CSV table of C-alpha atoms in Angstrom, one decimal:
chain,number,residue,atom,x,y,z
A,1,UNK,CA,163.8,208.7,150.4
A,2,UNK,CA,161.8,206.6,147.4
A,3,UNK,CA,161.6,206.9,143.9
A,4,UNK,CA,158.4,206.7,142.7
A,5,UNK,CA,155.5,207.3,140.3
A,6,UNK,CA,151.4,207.5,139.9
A,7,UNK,CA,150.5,204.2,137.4
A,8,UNK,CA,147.8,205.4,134.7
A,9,UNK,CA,145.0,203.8,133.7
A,10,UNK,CA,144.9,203.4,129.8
A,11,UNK,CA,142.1,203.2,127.3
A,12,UNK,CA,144.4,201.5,124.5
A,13,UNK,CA,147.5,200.3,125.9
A,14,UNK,CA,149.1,199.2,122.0
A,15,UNK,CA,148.7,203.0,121.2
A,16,UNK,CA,151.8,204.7,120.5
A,17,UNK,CA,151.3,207.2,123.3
A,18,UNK,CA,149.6,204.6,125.5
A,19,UNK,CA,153.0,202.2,124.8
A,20,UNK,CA,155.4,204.7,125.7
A,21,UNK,CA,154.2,205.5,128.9
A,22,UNK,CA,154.2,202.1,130.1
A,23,UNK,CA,157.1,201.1,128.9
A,24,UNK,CA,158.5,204.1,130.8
A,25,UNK,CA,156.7,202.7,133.9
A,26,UNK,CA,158.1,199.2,133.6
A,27,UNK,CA,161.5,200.6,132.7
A,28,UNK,CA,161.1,202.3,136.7
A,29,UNK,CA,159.6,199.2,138.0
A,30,UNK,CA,163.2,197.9,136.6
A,31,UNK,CA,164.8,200.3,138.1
A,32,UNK,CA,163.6,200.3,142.0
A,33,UNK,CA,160.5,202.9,141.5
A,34,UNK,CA,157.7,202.6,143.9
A,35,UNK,CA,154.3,203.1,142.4
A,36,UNK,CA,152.3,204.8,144.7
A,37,UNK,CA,149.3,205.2,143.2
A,38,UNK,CA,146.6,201.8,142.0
A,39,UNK,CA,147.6,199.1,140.0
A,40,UNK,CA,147.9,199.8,136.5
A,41,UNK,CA,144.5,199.1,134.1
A,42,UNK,CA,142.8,199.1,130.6
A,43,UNK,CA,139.5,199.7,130.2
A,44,UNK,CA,137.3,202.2,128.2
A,45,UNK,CA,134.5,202.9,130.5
A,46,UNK,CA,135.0,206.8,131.2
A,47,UNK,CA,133.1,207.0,134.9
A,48,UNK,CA,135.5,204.0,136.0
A,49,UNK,CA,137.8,205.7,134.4
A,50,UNK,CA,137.7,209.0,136.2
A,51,UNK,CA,137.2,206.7,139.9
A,52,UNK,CA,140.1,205.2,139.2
A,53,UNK,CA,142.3,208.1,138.3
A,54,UNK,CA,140.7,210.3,141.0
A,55,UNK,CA,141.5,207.4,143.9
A,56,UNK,CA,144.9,206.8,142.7
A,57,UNK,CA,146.2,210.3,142.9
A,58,UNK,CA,144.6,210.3,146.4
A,59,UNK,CA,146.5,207.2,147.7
A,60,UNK,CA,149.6,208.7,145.9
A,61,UNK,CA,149.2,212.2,147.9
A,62,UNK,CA,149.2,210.3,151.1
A,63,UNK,CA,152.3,208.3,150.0
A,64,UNK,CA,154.8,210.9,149.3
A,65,UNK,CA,157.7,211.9,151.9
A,66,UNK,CA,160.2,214.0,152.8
A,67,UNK,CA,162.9,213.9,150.5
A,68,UNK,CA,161.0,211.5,147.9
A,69,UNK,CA,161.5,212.0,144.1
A,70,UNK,CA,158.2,211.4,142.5
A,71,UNK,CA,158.2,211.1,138.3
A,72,UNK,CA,155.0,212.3,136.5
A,73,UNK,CA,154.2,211.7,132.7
A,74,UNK,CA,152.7,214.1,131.3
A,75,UNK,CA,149.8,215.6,129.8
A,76,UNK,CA,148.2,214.2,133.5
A,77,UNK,CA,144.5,215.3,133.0
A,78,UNK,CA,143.2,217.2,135.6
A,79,UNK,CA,145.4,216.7,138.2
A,80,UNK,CA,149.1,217.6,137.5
A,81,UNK,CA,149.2,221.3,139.3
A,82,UNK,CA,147.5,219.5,142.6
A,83,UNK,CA,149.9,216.6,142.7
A,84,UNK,CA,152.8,218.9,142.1
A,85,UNK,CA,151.8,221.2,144.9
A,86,UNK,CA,150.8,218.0,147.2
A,87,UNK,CA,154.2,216.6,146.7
A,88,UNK,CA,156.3,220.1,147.5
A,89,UNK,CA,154.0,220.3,150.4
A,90,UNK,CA,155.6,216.9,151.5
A,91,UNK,CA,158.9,217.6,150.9
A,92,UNK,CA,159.0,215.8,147.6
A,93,UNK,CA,160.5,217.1,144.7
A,94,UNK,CA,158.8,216.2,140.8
A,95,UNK,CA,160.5,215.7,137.6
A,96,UNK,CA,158.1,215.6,134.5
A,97,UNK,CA,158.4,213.5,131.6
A,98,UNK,CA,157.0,215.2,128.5
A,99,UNK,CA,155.1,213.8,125.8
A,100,UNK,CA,153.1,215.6,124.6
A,101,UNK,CA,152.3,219.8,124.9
A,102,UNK,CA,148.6,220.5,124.4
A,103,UNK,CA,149.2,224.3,122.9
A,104,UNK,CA,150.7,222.3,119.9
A,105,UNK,CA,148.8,220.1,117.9
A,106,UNK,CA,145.7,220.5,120.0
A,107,UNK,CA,145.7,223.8,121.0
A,108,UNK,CA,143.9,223.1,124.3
A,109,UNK,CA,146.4,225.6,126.1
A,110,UNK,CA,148.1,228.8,125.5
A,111,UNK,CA,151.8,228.7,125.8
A,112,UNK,CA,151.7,231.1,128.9
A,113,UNK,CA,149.0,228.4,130.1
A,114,UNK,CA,151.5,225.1,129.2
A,115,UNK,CA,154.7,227.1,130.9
A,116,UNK,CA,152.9,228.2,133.9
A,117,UNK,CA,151.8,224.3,134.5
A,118,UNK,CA,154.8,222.7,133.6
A,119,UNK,CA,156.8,225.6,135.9
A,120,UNK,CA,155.0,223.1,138.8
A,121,UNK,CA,157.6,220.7,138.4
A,122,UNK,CA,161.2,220.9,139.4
A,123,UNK,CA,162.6,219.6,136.5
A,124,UNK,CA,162.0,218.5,132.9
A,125,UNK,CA,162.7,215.8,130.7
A,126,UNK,CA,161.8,217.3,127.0
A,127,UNK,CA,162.2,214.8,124.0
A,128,UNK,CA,165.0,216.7,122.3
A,129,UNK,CA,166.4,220.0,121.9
A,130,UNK,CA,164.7,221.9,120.0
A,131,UNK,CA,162.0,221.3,122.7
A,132,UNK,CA,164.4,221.7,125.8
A,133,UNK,CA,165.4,225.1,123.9
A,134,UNK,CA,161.5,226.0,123.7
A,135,UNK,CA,160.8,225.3,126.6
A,136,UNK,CA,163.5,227.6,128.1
A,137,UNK,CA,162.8,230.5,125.5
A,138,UNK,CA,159.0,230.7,126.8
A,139,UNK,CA,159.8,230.9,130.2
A,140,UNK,CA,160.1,227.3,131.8
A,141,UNK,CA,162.1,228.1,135.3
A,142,UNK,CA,162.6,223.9,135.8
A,143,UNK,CA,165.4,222.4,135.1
A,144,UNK,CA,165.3,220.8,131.2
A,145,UNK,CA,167.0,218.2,130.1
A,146,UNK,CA,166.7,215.8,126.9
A,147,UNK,CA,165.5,212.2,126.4
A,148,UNK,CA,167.0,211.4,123.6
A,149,UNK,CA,164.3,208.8,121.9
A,150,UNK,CA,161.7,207.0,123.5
A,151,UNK,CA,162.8,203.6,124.3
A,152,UNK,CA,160.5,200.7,122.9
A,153,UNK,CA,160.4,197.8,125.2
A,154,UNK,CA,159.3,194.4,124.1
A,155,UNK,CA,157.4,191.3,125.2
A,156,UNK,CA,160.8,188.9,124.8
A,157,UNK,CA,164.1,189.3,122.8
A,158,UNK,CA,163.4,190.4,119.3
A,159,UNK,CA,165.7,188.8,116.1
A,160,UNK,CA,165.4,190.8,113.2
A,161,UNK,CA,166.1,188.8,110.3
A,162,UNK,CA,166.7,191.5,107.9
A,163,UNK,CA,168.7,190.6,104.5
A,164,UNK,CA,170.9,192.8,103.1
A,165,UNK,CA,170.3,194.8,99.8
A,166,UNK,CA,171.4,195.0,96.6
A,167,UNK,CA,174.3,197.9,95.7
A,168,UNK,CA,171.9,201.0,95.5
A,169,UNK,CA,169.0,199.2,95.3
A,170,UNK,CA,166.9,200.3,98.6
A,171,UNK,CA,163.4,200.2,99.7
A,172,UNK,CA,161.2,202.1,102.1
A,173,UNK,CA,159.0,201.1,104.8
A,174,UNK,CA,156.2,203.2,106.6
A,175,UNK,CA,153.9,202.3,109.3
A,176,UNK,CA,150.9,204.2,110.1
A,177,UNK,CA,147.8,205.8,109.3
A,178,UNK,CA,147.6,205.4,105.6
A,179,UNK,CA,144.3,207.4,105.3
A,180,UNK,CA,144.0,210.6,103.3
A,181,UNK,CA,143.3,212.8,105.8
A,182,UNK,CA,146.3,212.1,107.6
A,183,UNK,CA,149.4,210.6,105.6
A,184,UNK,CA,148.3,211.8,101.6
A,185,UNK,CA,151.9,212.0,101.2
A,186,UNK,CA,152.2,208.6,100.6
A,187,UNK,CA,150.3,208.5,97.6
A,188,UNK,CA,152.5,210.8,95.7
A,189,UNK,CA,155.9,209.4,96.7
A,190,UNK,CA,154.5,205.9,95.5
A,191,UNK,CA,153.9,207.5,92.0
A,192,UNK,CA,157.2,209.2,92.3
A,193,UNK,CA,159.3,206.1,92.7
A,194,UNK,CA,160.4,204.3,89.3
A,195,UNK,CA,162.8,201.8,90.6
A,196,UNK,CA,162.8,201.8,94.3
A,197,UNK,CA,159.7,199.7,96.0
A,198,UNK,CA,157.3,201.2,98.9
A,199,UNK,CA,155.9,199.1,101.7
A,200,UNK,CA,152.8,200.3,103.9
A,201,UNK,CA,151.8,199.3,106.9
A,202,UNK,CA,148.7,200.4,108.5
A,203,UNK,CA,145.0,201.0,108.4
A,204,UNK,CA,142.8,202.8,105.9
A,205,UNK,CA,145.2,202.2,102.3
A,206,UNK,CA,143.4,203.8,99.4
A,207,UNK,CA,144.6,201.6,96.7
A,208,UNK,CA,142.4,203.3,94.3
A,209,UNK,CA,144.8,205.7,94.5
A,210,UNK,CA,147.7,204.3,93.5
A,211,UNK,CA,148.1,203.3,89.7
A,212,UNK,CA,148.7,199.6,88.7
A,213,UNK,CA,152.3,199.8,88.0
A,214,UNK,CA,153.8,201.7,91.1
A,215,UNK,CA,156.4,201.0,92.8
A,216,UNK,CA,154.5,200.0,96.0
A,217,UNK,CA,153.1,196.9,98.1
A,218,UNK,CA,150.1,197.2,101.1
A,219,UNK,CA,150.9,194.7,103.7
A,220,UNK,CA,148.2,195.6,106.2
A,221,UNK,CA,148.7,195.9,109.7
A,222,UNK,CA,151.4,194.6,111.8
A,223,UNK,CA,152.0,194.2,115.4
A,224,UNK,CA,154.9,195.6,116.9
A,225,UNK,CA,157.2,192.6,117.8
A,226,UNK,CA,155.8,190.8,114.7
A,227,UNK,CA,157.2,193.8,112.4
A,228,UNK,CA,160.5,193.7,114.9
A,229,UNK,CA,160.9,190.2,113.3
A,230,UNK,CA,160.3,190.7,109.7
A,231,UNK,CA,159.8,193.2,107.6
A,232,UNK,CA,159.9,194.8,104.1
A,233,UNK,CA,162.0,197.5,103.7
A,234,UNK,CA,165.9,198.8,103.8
A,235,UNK,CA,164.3,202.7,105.2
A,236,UNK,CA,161.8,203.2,107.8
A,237,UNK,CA,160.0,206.4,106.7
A,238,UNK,CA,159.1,209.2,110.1
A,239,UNK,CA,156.6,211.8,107.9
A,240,UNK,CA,153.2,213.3,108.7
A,241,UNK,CA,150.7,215.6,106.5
A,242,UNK,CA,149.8,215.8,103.1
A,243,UNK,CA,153.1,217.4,101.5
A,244,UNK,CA,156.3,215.9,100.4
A,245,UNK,CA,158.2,218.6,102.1
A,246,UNK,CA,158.0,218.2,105.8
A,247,UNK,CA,156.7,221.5,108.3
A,248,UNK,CA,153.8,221.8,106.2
A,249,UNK,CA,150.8,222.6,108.6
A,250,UNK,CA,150.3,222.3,112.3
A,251,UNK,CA,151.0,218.5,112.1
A,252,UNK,CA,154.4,219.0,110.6
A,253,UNK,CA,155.4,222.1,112.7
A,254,UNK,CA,154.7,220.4,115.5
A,255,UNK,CA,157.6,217.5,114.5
A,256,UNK,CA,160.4,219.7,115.1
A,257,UNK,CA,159.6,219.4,119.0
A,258,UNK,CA,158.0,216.2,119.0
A,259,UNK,CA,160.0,212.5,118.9
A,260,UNK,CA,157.7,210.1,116.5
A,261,UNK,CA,157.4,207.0,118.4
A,262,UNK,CA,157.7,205.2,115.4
A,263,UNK,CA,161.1,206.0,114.5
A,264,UNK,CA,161.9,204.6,117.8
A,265,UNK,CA,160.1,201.5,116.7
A,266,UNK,CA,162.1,201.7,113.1
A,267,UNK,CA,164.9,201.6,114.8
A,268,UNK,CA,164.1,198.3,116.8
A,269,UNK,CA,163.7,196.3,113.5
A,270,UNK,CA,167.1,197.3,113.2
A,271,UNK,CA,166.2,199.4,109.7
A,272,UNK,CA,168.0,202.9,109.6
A,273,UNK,CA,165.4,206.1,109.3
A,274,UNK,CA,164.5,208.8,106.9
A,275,UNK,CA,163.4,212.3,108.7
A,276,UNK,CA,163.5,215.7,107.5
A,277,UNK,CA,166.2,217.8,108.4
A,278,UNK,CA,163.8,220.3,110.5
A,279,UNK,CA,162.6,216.9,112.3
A,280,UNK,CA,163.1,217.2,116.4
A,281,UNK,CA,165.2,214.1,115.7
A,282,UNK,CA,167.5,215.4,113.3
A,283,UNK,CA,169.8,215.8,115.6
A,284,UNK,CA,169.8,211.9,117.3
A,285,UNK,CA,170.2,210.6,114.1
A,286,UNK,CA,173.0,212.2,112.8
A,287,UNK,CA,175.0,211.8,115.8
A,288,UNK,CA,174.4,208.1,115.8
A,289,UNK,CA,175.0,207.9,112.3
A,290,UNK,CA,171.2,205.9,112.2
A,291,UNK,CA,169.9,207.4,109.2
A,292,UNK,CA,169.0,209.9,106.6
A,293,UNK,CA,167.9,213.6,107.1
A,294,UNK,CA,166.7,214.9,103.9
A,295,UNK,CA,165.1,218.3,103.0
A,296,UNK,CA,161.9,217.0,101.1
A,297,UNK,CA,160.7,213.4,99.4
A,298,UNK,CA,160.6,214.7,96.4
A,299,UNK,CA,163.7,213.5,95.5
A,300,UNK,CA,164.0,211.0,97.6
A,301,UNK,CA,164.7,208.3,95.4
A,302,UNK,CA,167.8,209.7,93.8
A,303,UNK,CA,168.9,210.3,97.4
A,304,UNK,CA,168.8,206.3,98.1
A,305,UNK,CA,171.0,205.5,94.7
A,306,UNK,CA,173.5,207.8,96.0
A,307,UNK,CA,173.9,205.8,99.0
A,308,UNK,CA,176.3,202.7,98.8
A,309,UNK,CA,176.1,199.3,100.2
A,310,UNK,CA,178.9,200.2,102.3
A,311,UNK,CA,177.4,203.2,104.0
A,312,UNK,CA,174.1,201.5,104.4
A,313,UNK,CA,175.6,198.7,106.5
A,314,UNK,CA,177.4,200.7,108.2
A,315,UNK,CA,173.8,203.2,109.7
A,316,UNK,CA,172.4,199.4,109.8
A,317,UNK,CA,174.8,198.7,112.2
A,318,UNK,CA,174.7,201.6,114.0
A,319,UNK,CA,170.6,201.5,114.7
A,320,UNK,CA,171.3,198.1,115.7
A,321,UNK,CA,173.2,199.5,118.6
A,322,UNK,CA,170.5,202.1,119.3
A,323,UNK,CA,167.9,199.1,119.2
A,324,UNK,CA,169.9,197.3,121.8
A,325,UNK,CA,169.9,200.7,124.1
A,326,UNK,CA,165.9,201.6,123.3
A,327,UNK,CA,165.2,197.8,124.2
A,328,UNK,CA,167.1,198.2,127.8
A,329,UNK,CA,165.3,201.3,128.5
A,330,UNK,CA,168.9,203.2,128.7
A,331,UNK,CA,167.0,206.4,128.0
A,332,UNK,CA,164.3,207.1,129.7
A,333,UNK,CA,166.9,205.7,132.4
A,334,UNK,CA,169.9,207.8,131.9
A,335,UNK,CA,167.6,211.0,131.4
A,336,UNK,CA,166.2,210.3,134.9
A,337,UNK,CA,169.6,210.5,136.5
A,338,UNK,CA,170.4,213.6,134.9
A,339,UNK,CA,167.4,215.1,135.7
A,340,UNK,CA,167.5,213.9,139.3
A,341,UNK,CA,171.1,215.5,139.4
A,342,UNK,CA,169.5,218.9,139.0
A,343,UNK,CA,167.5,218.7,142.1
């Protein structure tokens, strides 16, 4: 009996869904996974692309065995129901690691469609859940159970080297897409704040947008480990659309399913979150005491004076100790073992 999974190719491997899925593949190289399908690559030629896919499930379809546990990641293309059968044919039994569901944000299934595909697998690892629950109340008949967050693996040890605030004197941080079309929302809570500052990170800043006196500082783009290091910013901000109140639209609908892999990365510069209370991780960070859930940003800004130094060191700390789990891959890890438990 082997563990073991299909590597993917990837067109843009520093993408946030291209990162988490090979972190979670060198998190089960870590942990004695076979990979029984070609060598992992990055490229963006489509018909070497689709070769390479197409040959790799093939080897993995002859690899599988009796008794074998074989982890897929999915959305998997084209080939996710004919692995799935392939492997039960074998003996093998599949657990599915979700990340993202095409009847949400891109509609390219129905529900019934997503539930009757995922129903291939024998069980489930959902992000959090409000997706586990979804999942169940549409149907799914495989075993569901949550990840947690993704973890967010990096290069070599990372050593934040964060300062510590003034008393009620805390600023925000948000990486992303700064563009209009996606992330307007950061344009009125710069002209919102009065006192507290606002760093972005990203591509596409409209500073024409944003009057001379605001409260807020563009400081481009930053790579991952580099922002790990140092950063502006007390908060790391986890919101999406155009609105200051969060569920607006299909983008912010679909975040009380979905876990943000930037608040994963937030986390790993050791800065505490801000999320809305309807967020899929809602839930993760008040148990771990990492952060703030709030209804809206409209107020945000009175909702950081409120805070004192003392409970701000205190979610510091405690998304320091969720950094050092995300960084070990504990749980991708620990979900795999409770999913395998349901077999």
């Amino acid at each position: 009996m082997k563990r073991c999974y299909i590597s993917r190719n990837y067109k843009d491997i520093r993408s946030a869904g291209g990162k988490a899925k090979t972190d979670i593949e060198s998190i089960m190289d870590k942990m004695g996974f076979v990979n029984i399908g070609l060598r992992r690559t990055t490229h963006k030629n489509k018909i070497l692309d689709f070769l390479l896919t197409f040959f790799g499930v093939v080897k993995a379809m002859f690899s599988l065995g009796k008794g074998d546990v074989l982890v897929l990641q999915y959305p998997m293309k084209k080939y996710y129901e004919m692995v799935c059968n392939r492997a039960h044919s074998k003996g093998a039994k599949v657990i599915t690691q979700i990340h993202d569901l095409g009847s949400f944000r891109r509609k390219k299934l129905t529900i019934e469609q997503e539930i009757e595909r995922l129903n291939h697998s024998d069980a489930i690892i959902a992000h959090n859940p409000t997706m586990q629950k979804w999942l169940i109340d549409n149907g799914c008949k495989a075993n569901v159970v949550v990840l947690g967050i993704f973890d967010y693996l990096s290069p070599e040890p990372v050593h934040s080297t964060r300062t510590m605030p003034s008393d009620n004197d805390y600023s925000v941080f948000f990486v992303g897409n700064l563009g209009r079309d996606q992330n307007a929302f950061v344009y009125d809570l710069a002209d919102g704040f009065k006192k507290s500052m606002l760093y972005l990170y990203g591509n596409k800043y409209d500073k024409g947008s944003v009057r001379e006196d605001a409260q807020v500082k563009y400081l481009g783009f930053a790579v991952d480990h580099k922002l790990m290091e140092v950063n502006e910013g007390d908060f790391g901000l986890s919101w999406y659309g155009e609105s200051l109140e969060e569920g607006k639209g299909k983008i912010g609908e679909y975040m009380a399913y979905n876990n943000p892999h930037k608040v994963s990365l937030y986390l790993r510069c050791h800065a505490p979150v801000i999320l809305s209370k309807t967020a899929g991780l809602a839930s993760f960070v008040e148990e771990n005491k990492c952060g703030v859930c709030v209804d809206d940003l409209t107020d945000l800004e009175a909702v950081l004076q409120n805070i004192s130094l003392e409970e701000y060191i205190s979610m510091r700390n405690n998304a320091v100790k969720v950094s050092d789990r995300i960084a070990s891959g504990y749980y991708f890890s620990s979900a795999f073992e409770k999913a395998a438990a349901t077999l």
